[in-house]
Each structure stands twice: as C-alpha cells, then as structure tokens.
Amino acid sequence: MTIVISNIKTTPVLVPFRRPPVTASGAIGELPLVLLDVETDVGLTGHAYLFVFLKSMLKPTMDCVAALAELVRGMNADPDQVDPLLRRQLRLLDIHGILGQVLAGLDMALWDIRAKSEDLPLAKVLGDPRDYVKTYNSCGLWLEKGDPEKLADQAHELLAEGDFSAVKLRLGYETFKEDLAVVRAVKRSCGDTVDLMSDFNQGLDQKEALLRCQALDGEGLYWIEEPVRYDDYHGSSALAAAVDTPIQTGENLLNPLEFQKALKAKAADYYMLDVQRIAGVSGWRAAVTLPEAESIPVSTHLFPEISIHLMATTNNAHWLEYVDWASPIIREPTVALGGKVQVPTTVGNGIEWNTEAVARYQVE
C-alpha cells in the first residue's frame, strides 16, 4: 500500500527543565522544541521533535519546515525514498544547518509512519532488537560554582532516580583545580561501582586539553567527552593517543560522512551520535554500518525516545544517554529502571503527545 504525505504540522513549545543545563558551551533556561506531525492520506501521523537550542530559533525552524512541506506534499511517505530524493533536490543548499536538522526530523517522523503502517515498534522494523539497553543519567551534574559536595549529593539523587549505575559530570571550570575537586568529590561519594562519565563540551584548546586530560588519568573516569572542538579530528586523535582515559566524541557530527572522517582520523576511542544531527534514523543506520564503525562502541546523544530503538538494533551499541527533558510533553515517556531502558513494544517510535502539556507549554 502506498502512503502519501498530505501535510506537516508544527507546534513550538518551551518546556521547563528540572535541572537547567549549564556547560562550557553555555546555559539553557528552557527547552525550545518544534513538534512535528507528518500527516498522511490514510490517517497515520508520524511524530518527532526538533531541539533548536534557542527560543529565537523556533520560528526560523518552523518556516523551514513549512518550505519543506511544500516539496514533500503528495510524496510517497517511504523514508527510503524521501530522504535521498530530498538530499538530491537540495544539494546546492547548505544542509548542515537548520535545513539538515529539519530533514532529520522529517525522517524520524516518516519512520514512525512506517512502523505504524506495519503495526510494529520501530525497533522491530529496524531489525532484531535486544530487550534492554544500558543507560546513564545525564540529567544533572552541570557546571556549578561553589561547594563540590553539592554535586556529590546530586550525583546520589541522579543514581536513585532510575537505580542507575552511571552518571555524567560536566567539566570545564575556569581552573583545573576546580575540575579536579569536583571529580574527586563525586567519585569519592559514588564509589568505584559507579561509572562516572565526564564532558568538557568542547571547552578547551589543544594545549589545555592535553594538560587536563592527562592529569585526570588515574581519577577513574569512564570517558572524557569532547575536550576540544568536535571537528578537530586530528587534535582529538592526538589526545586519544596521549591519554589513558578513553576519549568520547561525535554528538555534533552532522552526517555519516563526517562520522567516517572522524573514524578514519581515529579521533576518539568511543563515539556518540545524535539522531537529529546525524540525519535522522536513515542517517544513523548509514553511520553505524560503515565498515570503519563495526568494532567501535557507539552511544547516543539526547532523544532517548527514538534512540532506544536505534540502540536496540545496533550491533556495537554502548550506552543510551538518558535525559527526561521532553518527558513532560510525551504521553508515555522513556523510563529507566535498574540502569537500563526496556525497548518499547508499543507500535511506532514511542512519541505520542501529551496534548494537555503541549497546550500548556506552547508559545506563539
């Protein structure tokens, strides 16, 4: 049966954080999302959301969706057809910015439609899924001036929220002394049975990164994430070779080709991909099946609702990043129990809107 795209609706929302993010890249007070509803001629609707970082980017993103809707209206809703066709039509434009992320959102929604048309969870459409994926809590431990023991206490709160055994700590304070104090306070509080990931959010130059990362060797960190610019593949590679603690990167890679470049440069020991940046479900599938990626542990960045389906069918799946940011507007949000997330058995990609909450957080 051919399913045809009939319309794309957008809804802008600002969702409050329980713990607003503060990283070396800046602070985000509220979560600005553009909700996508891709409607079809058979009554099936595919859902996805786009994280646009700034409230001021809601309207430009929605305008881009509206322009794209003019192109896809009347098209077959098959993501295997739509994504390559649009990328050919739009190849003279820069698809590394808003347009690329809108294309990714469309792709996510189209895979939701496919799963619904087959009456299956997305993971079942993508392959033979495992039942659970291990996850770490990334909902806190932001940069916070003051007493490191406050972050140590917060780490316990995060661990208890889903019986987690792993959490992520943000680094990149003004001095390394502050970084080290926070690492030691949290590590001492949590003990050796807890995996402690760390993230510099691209906050260091090459020289400072080498000094800090080498000094953190021996502190028991599970990984050190993005110490330098995400696209400094060779600089990151030099760090990975010089530092014993595994280097993690990848959340800002904009398509499978960029992922391949990073892999060939040996930019990191571990990689994490963001489904919105890596070109949607289709881009994720292309990325993780690259020959260079076969033996490299791959984790996810944000979007746990869809990412759980991707991780469930990825051979070299490593960690699912758990965030509850969009949970208030989702009817059945992703839940972590025992440090794992169960792969959904409901039809589709797991995103159905909590319409009352959406109305509450909708903005003009």
Short mmCIF file of C-alpha atoms in Angstrom, two decimals:
data_model
loop_
_atom_site.label_atom_id
_atom_site.label_comp_id
_atom_site.label_asym_id
_atom_site.label_seq_id
_atom_site.Cartn_x
_atom_site.Cartn_y
_atom_site.Cartn_z
CA MET A 1 0.00 0.00 0.00
CA THR A 2 1.33 3.42 -0.96
CA ILE A 3 1.03 6.01 1.79
CA VAL A 4 1.18 9.65 0.72
CA ILE A 5 2.29 12.66 2.77
CA SER A 6 -0.60 15.13 2.99
CA ASN A 7 0.68 17.77 5.42
CA ILE A 8 3.24 18.67 8.08
CA LYS A 9 2.09 20.50 11.20
CA THR A 10 4.44 22.24 13.62
CA THR A 11 3.96 23.27 17.23
CA PRO A 12 6.51 25.40 19.13
CA VAL A 13 6.90 24.70 22.84
CA LEU A 14 9.13 25.82 25.70
CA VAL A 15 9.42 23.03 28.27
CA PRO A 16 10.88 23.72 31.73
CA PHE A 17 13.93 21.75 32.88
CA ARG A 18 14.08 20.13 36.29
CA ARG A 19 17.79 20.97 36.33
CA PRO A 20 18.63 23.59 33.67
CA PRO A 21 21.81 22.68 31.75
CA VAL A 22 24.96 24.73 32.29
CA THR A 23 28.02 23.60 30.34
CA ALA A 24 31.21 25.03 28.90
CA SER A 25 29.12 25.82 25.80
CA GLY A 26 26.62 27.93 27.75
CA ALA A 27 23.35 27.72 29.67
CA ILE A 28 19.83 26.81 28.51
CA GLY A 29 16.98 28.08 30.67
CA GLU A 30 14.07 26.32 28.94
CA LEU A 31 13.84 23.56 26.35
CA PRO A 32 12.78 25.01 22.96
CA LEU A 33 11.26 22.30 20.77
CA VAL A 34 9.45 22.24 17.45
CA LEU A 35 6.98 19.35 17.44
CA LEU A 36 6.43 17.73 14.06
CA ASP A 37 3.27 15.92 12.96
CA VAL A 38 3.56 14.42 9.48
CA GLU A 39 0.06 13.59 8.28
CA THR A 40 -0.85 11.10 5.55
CA ASP A 41 -3.74 10.26 3.27
CA VAL A 42 -4.51 7.07 5.23
CA GLY A 43 -4.87 8.76 8.62
CA LEU A 44 -1.50 7.73 10.03
CA THR A 45 0.53 10.53 11.62
CA GLY A 46 4.25 10.38 12.32
CA HIS A 47 5.68 12.30 15.25
CA ALA A 48 9.11 13.73 16.04
CA TYR A 49 10.57 16.78 17.72
CA LEU A 50 13.46 19.11 16.99
CA PHE A 51 15.62 20.62 19.72
CA VAL A 52 16.52 24.12 18.47
CA PHE A 53 18.58 25.36 21.48
CA LEU A 54 17.27 28.95 21.41
CA LYS A 55 13.72 30.32 21.65
CA SER A 56 14.61 32.69 18.80
CA MET A 57 15.21 29.67 16.54
CA LEU A 58 11.68 28.32 16.87
CA LYS A 59 10.21 30.49 14.10
CA PRO A 60 13.06 30.02 11.57
CA THR A 61 12.86 26.28 12.12
CA MET A 62 9.10 26.26 11.61
CA ASP A 63 9.49 28.38 8.46
CA CYS A 64 11.97 25.84 7.13
CA VAL A 65 9.53 23.01 7.87
CA ALA A 66 6.78 24.90 6.03
CA ALA A 67 9.01 25.31 2.97
CA LEU A 68 9.91 21.63 3.07
CA ALA A 69 6.25 20.68 3.40
CA GLU A 70 5.61 22.27 0.01
CA LEU A 71 8.17 19.90 -1.51
CA VAL A 72 7.01 16.68 0.13
CA ARG A 73 3.25 17.09 -0.01
CA GLY A 74 1.97 14.30 -2.26
CA MET A 75 5.18 12.25 -1.98
CA ASN A 76 5.28 8.60 -1.00
CA ALA A 77 5.86 8.54 2.77
CA ASP A 78 8.56 5.87 2.48
CA PRO A 79 11.70 7.22 4.26
CA ASP A 80 13.93 5.13 1.99
CA GLN A 81 12.61 7.19 -0.93
CA VAL A 82 12.03 10.63 0.61
CA ASP A 83 15.40 11.20 2.27
CA PRO A 84 17.66 10.52 -0.74
CA LEU A 85 15.28 12.35 -3.08
CA LEU A 86 15.25 15.50 -0.95
CA ARG A 87 19.01 15.45 -0.49
CA ARG A 88 19.44 15.34 -4.26
CA GLN A 89 16.96 18.17 -4.78
CA LEU A 90 18.57 20.31 -2.07
CA ARG A 91 22.24 19.52 -2.64
CA LEU A 92 23.00 23.07 -3.83
CA LEU A 93 21.89 24.39 -0.44
CA ASP A 94 23.74 24.15 2.86
CA ILE A 95 22.08 21.21 4.59
CA HIS A 96 24.40 21.31 7.60
CA GLY A 97 22.29 23.86 9.50
CA ILE A 98 18.58 24.23 10.18
CA LEU A 99 17.64 22.54 6.92
CA GLY A 100 19.65 19.43 7.74
CA GLN A 101 18.04 19.13 11.15
CA VAL A 102 14.57 19.62 9.68
CA LEU A 103 15.31 16.86 7.17
CA ALA A 104 16.33 14.65 10.10
CA GLY A 105 13.09 15.41 11.93
CA LEU A 106 11.06 14.57 8.84
CA ASP A 107 12.96 11.31 8.51
CA MET A 108 12.24 10.39 12.14
CA ALA A 109 8.53 11.03 11.64
CA LEU A 110 8.45 9.02 8.41
CA TRP A 111 10.00 6.02 10.17
CA ASP A 112 7.25 6.38 12.78
CA ILE A 113 4.70 6.19 9.97
CA ARG A 114 6.37 3.11 8.51
CA ALA A 115 6.35 1.35 11.88
CA LYS A 116 2.70 2.24 12.43
CA SER A 117 1.78 1.03 8.94
CA GLU A 118 3.38 -2.33 9.78
CA ASP A 119 1.79 -2.36 13.27
CA LEU A 120 5.22 -2.79 14.86
CA PRO A 121 7.55 -0.96 17.22
CA LEU A 122 10.22 0.92 15.31
CA ALA A 123 12.91 -1.37 16.72
CA LYS A 124 11.19 -4.39 15.14
CA VAL A 125 11.10 -2.61 11.78
CA LEU A 126 14.81 -1.83 12.02
CA GLY A 127 15.95 -5.34 12.89
CA ASP A 128 16.02 -7.99 15.59
CA PRO A 129 16.16 -5.88 18.75
CA ARG A 130 17.62 -6.73 22.13
CA ASP A 131 15.25 -6.34 25.08
CA TYR A 132 17.14 -3.74 27.11
CA VAL A 133 19.88 -1.15 26.65
CA LYS A 134 22.11 0.08 29.47
CA THR A 135 21.80 3.77 30.22
CA TYR A 136 23.37 6.53 32.28
CA ASN A 137 21.69 9.53 33.86
CA SER A 138 22.62 12.77 32.11
CA CYS A 139 20.00 14.98 33.79
CA GLY A 140 22.32 16.96 36.03
CA LEU A 141 25.85 17.49 37.37
CA TRP A 142 26.16 20.69 35.36
CA LEU A 143 28.89 23.27 35.88
CA GLU A 144 28.16 24.73 39.29
CA LYS A 145 30.40 27.13 41.16
CA GLY A 146 30.76 26.62 44.87
CA ASP A 147 30.94 23.55 47.04
CA PRO A 148 31.79 20.35 45.08
CA GLU A 149 29.99 18.36 47.77
CA LYS A 150 26.67 19.74 46.48
CA LEU A 151 27.36 17.98 43.18
CA ALA A 152 28.37 14.85 45.07
CA ASP A 153 24.96 14.88 46.78
CA GLN A 154 23.23 15.50 43.45
CA ALA A 155 25.03 12.50 41.97
CA HIS A 156 23.29 10.30 44.54
CA GLU A 157 19.93 11.82 43.57
CA LEU A 158 20.61 11.05 39.91
CA LEU A 159 21.64 7.47 40.65
CA ALA A 160 18.49 6.88 42.68
CA GLU A 161 16.12 8.22 40.00
CA GLY A 162 16.27 5.03 37.93
CA ASP A 163 18.56 2.84 40.00
CA PHE A 164 21.37 3.96 37.69
CA SER A 165 24.95 2.76 37.97
CA ALA A 166 26.38 5.54 35.77
CA VAL A 167 26.13 9.34 35.59
CA LYS A 168 27.71 12.14 33.57
CA LEU A 169 29.61 15.07 35.10
CA ARG A 170 30.29 18.31 33.22
CA LEU A 171 33.77 19.78 33.40
CA GLY A 172 35.49 22.87 32.06
CA TYR A 173 35.73 25.12 35.07
CA GLU A 174 37.96 28.17 34.92
CA THR A 175 40.79 26.24 36.57
CA PHE A 176 41.81 22.61 36.52
CA LYS A 177 41.90 22.71 40.31
CA GLU A 178 38.12 23.18 40.25
CA ASP A 179 37.64 20.35 37.74
CA LEU A 180 39.71 18.01 39.87
CA ALA A 181 37.92 18.93 43.09
CA VAL A 182 34.54 18.17 41.52
CA VAL A 183 35.70 14.87 40.01
CA ARG A 184 37.16 13.70 43.30
CA ALA A 185 34.15 14.76 45.36
CA VAL A 186 31.67 12.98 43.08
CA LYS A 187 33.87 9.91 42.64
CA ARG A 188 34.53 9.62 46.38
CA SER A 189 30.83 9.94 47.11
CA CYS A 190 29.67 7.44 44.48
CA GLY A 191 32.39 4.83 44.90
CA ASP A 192 34.10 2.56 42.43
CA THR A 193 30.95 0.66 41.46
CA VAL A 194 29.53 3.72 39.68
CA ASP A 195 30.72 4.62 36.17
CA LEU A 196 31.43 8.35 36.01
CA MET A 197 31.45 9.88 32.54
CA SER A 198 32.80 13.42 32.05
CA ASP A 199 32.16 16.05 29.38
CA PHE A 200 34.12 19.22 28.57
CA ASN A 201 31.62 20.29 25.85
CA GLN A 202 34.43 21.45 23.52
CA GLY A 203 35.60 23.94 26.13
CA LEU A 204 39.39 23.55 25.88
CA ASP A 205 42.10 24.37 23.39
CA GLN A 206 44.55 21.64 22.42
CA LYS A 207 47.26 22.58 24.91
CA GLU A 208 44.92 22.91 27.88
CA ALA A 209 43.07 19.74 26.89
CA LEU A 210 46.27 17.72 26.93
CA LEU A 211 47.25 19.09 30.34
CA ARG A 212 43.84 18.49 31.93
CA CYS A 213 43.10 15.11 30.35
CA GLN A 214 46.49 13.66 31.25
CA ALA A 215 46.11 15.00 34.78
CA LEU A 216 42.72 13.26 35.01
CA ASP A 217 44.23 9.88 34.15
CA GLY A 218 44.05 7.77 37.26
CA GLU A 219 40.94 9.52 38.61
CA GLY A 220 38.70 6.67 37.48
CA LEU A 221 36.66 8.46 34.81
CA TYR A 222 34.83 6.18 32.39
CA TRP A 223 35.42 8.58 29.50
CA ILE A 224 36.37 12.18 28.75
CA GLU A 225 33.99 13.69 26.21
CA GLU A 226 34.67 16.45 23.68
CA PRO A 227 37.67 18.11 25.33
CA VAL A 228 38.32 20.05 22.09
CA ARG A 229 36.26 21.23 19.11
CA TYR A 230 34.21 18.38 17.70
CA ASP A 231 35.59 18.91 14.17
CA ASP A 232 39.25 18.97 15.23
CA TYR A 233 39.64 15.33 14.31
CA HIS A 234 43.41 15.30 14.33
CA GLY A 235 43.66 17.22 17.59
CA SER A 236 41.23 14.83 19.22
CA SER A 237 43.17 11.90 17.77
CA ALA A 238 46.39 13.20 19.33
CA LEU A 239 44.63 13.42 22.69
CA ALA A 240 43.26 9.89 22.38
CA ALA A 241 46.79 8.63 21.73
CA ALA A 242 48.30 10.56 24.64
CA VAL A 243 45.64 9.95 27.31
CA ASP A 244 44.84 6.65 29.01
CA THR A 245 41.21 7.52 29.79
CA PRO A 246 39.02 6.83 26.72
CA ILE A 247 38.13 9.92 24.66
CA GLN A 248 34.49 10.22 23.57
CA THR A 249 33.15 12.43 20.76
CA GLY A 250 30.57 12.54 17.97
CA GLU A 251 27.37 14.19 19.17
CA ASN A 252 27.92 17.18 16.88
CA LEU A 253 28.80 15.24 13.73
CA LEU A 254 26.36 16.38 11.07
CA ASN A 255 26.08 13.34 8.79
CA PRO A 256 27.52 9.87 8.20
CA LEU A 257 30.30 11.29 6.01
CA GLU A 258 31.60 13.42 8.89
CA PHE A 259 31.43 10.36 11.13
CA GLN A 260 33.52 8.46 8.60
CA LYS A 261 36.11 11.26 8.57
CA ALA A 262 36.34 11.14 12.36
CA LEU A 263 36.71 7.37 12.31
CA LYS A 264 39.47 7.46 9.71
CA ALA A 265 41.33 10.08 11.76
CA LYS A 266 40.95 7.90 14.87
CA ALA A 267 39.53 10.96 16.58
CA ALA A 268 38.31 9.06 19.64
CA ASP A 269 38.08 5.73 21.41
CA TYR A 270 34.29 5.91 21.70
CA TYR A 271 31.63 7.74 19.67
CA MET A 272 28.16 9.02 20.41
CA LEU A 273 25.74 10.06 17.68
CA ASP A 274 22.81 12.46 17.84
CA VAL A 275 19.87 11.30 15.72
CA GLN A 276 18.89 14.90 14.86
CA ARG A 277 22.40 15.81 13.70
CA ILE A 278 23.41 12.55 12.05
CA ALA A 279 20.49 12.83 9.58
CA GLY A 280 17.70 11.00 11.35
CA VAL A 281 17.03 7.29 11.56
CA SER A 282 18.27 6.83 7.99
CA GLY A 283 21.50 8.68 8.76
CA TRP A 284 22.05 6.67 11.93
CA ARG A 285 21.66 3.40 10.04
CA ALA A 286 24.12 4.53 7.39
CA ALA A 287 26.61 5.69 10.02
CA VAL A 288 26.71 2.63 12.27
CA THR A 289 27.04 0.24 9.33
CA LEU A 290 30.16 1.95 7.95
CA PRO A 291 32.97 -0.62 7.76
CA GLU A 292 35.15 1.63 9.93
CA ALA A 293 32.46 1.66 12.65
CA GLU A 294 31.99 -2.09 13.05
CA SER A 295 34.17 -2.51 16.14
CA ILE A 296 33.76 0.98 17.65
CA PRO A 297 31.43 1.36 20.67
CA VAL A 298 28.61 3.76 19.74
CA SER A 299 26.39 5.59 22.22
CA THR A 300 23.53 8.05 21.75
CA HIS A 301 23.09 11.74 22.46
CA LEU A 302 19.68 13.00 23.68
CA PHE A 303 16.37 11.91 22.04
CA PRO A 304 16.02 8.74 24.18
CA GLU A 305 12.52 8.04 22.84
CA ILE A 306 13.83 7.25 19.35
CA SER A 307 17.41 6.45 20.31
CA ILE A 308 16.34 3.40 22.32
CA HIS A 309 15.00 1.84 19.11
CA LEU A 310 18.27 2.59 17.31
CA MET A 311 20.45 1.24 20.10
CA ALA A 312 18.33 -1.90 20.32
CA THR A 313 19.29 -2.81 16.76
CA THR A 314 22.90 -1.55 16.67
CA ASN A 315 25.45 -4.34 16.99
CA ASN A 316 28.09 -2.17 18.64
CA ALA A 317 25.67 -0.33 20.95
CA HIS A 318 27.39 1.09 24.03
CA TRP A 319 25.35 3.48 26.24
CA LEU A 320 21.99 5.21 25.88
CA GLU A 321 22.13 8.76 27.21
CA TYR A 322 19.08 9.22 29.41
CA VAL A 323 17.52 12.67 29.64
CA ASP A 324 13.97 13.44 30.73
CA TRP A 325 13.82 16.80 29.02
CA ALA A 326 10.90 16.08 26.67
CA SER A 327 9.11 13.74 29.09
CA PRO A 328 6.50 16.33 30.21
CA ILE A 329 5.03 16.56 26.70
CA ILE A 330 5.14 12.83 25.83
CA ARG A 331 2.26 10.57 26.74
CA GLU A 332 4.45 7.58 27.68
CA PRO A 333 7.94 8.95 28.35
CA THR A 334 11.07 6.85 28.40
CA VAL A 335 11.70 5.30 31.82
CA ALA A 336 14.94 3.89 33.21
CA LEU A 337 14.85 1.03 35.71
CA GLY A 338 17.84 -0.78 37.11
CA GLY A 339 20.16 1.30 34.98
CA LYS A 340 18.50 0.04 31.80
CA VAL A 341 15.76 1.11 29.43
CA GLN A 342 13.41 -1.53 28.13
CA VAL A 343 12.98 -1.45 24.37
CA PRO A 344 9.37 -0.36 23.73
CA THR A 345 6.85 -2.88 22.48
CA THR A 346 4.25 -0.28 21.52
CA VAL A 347 3.66 0.49 17.85
CA GLY A 348 5.69 3.31 16.30
CA ASN A 349 8.69 5.27 17.59
CA GLY A 350 7.30 5.84 21.07
CA ILE A 351 6.37 9.50 20.62
CA GLU A 352 2.73 10.42 21.18
CA TRP A 353 1.97 13.85 22.57
CA ASN A 354 0.54 14.64 25.97
CA THR A 355 -1.85 17.16 24.44
CA GLU A 356 -2.67 18.96 27.72
CA ALA A 357 1.03 19.53 28.43
CA VAL A 358 1.69 20.62 24.85
CA ALA A 359 -1.07 23.21 25.14
CA ARG A 360 0.39 24.41 28.45
CA TYR A 361 3.90 24.91 27.06
CA GLN A 362 3.00 26.10 23.56
CA VAL A 363 4.31 29.53 22.61
CA GLU A 364 3.36 31.94 19.85
#
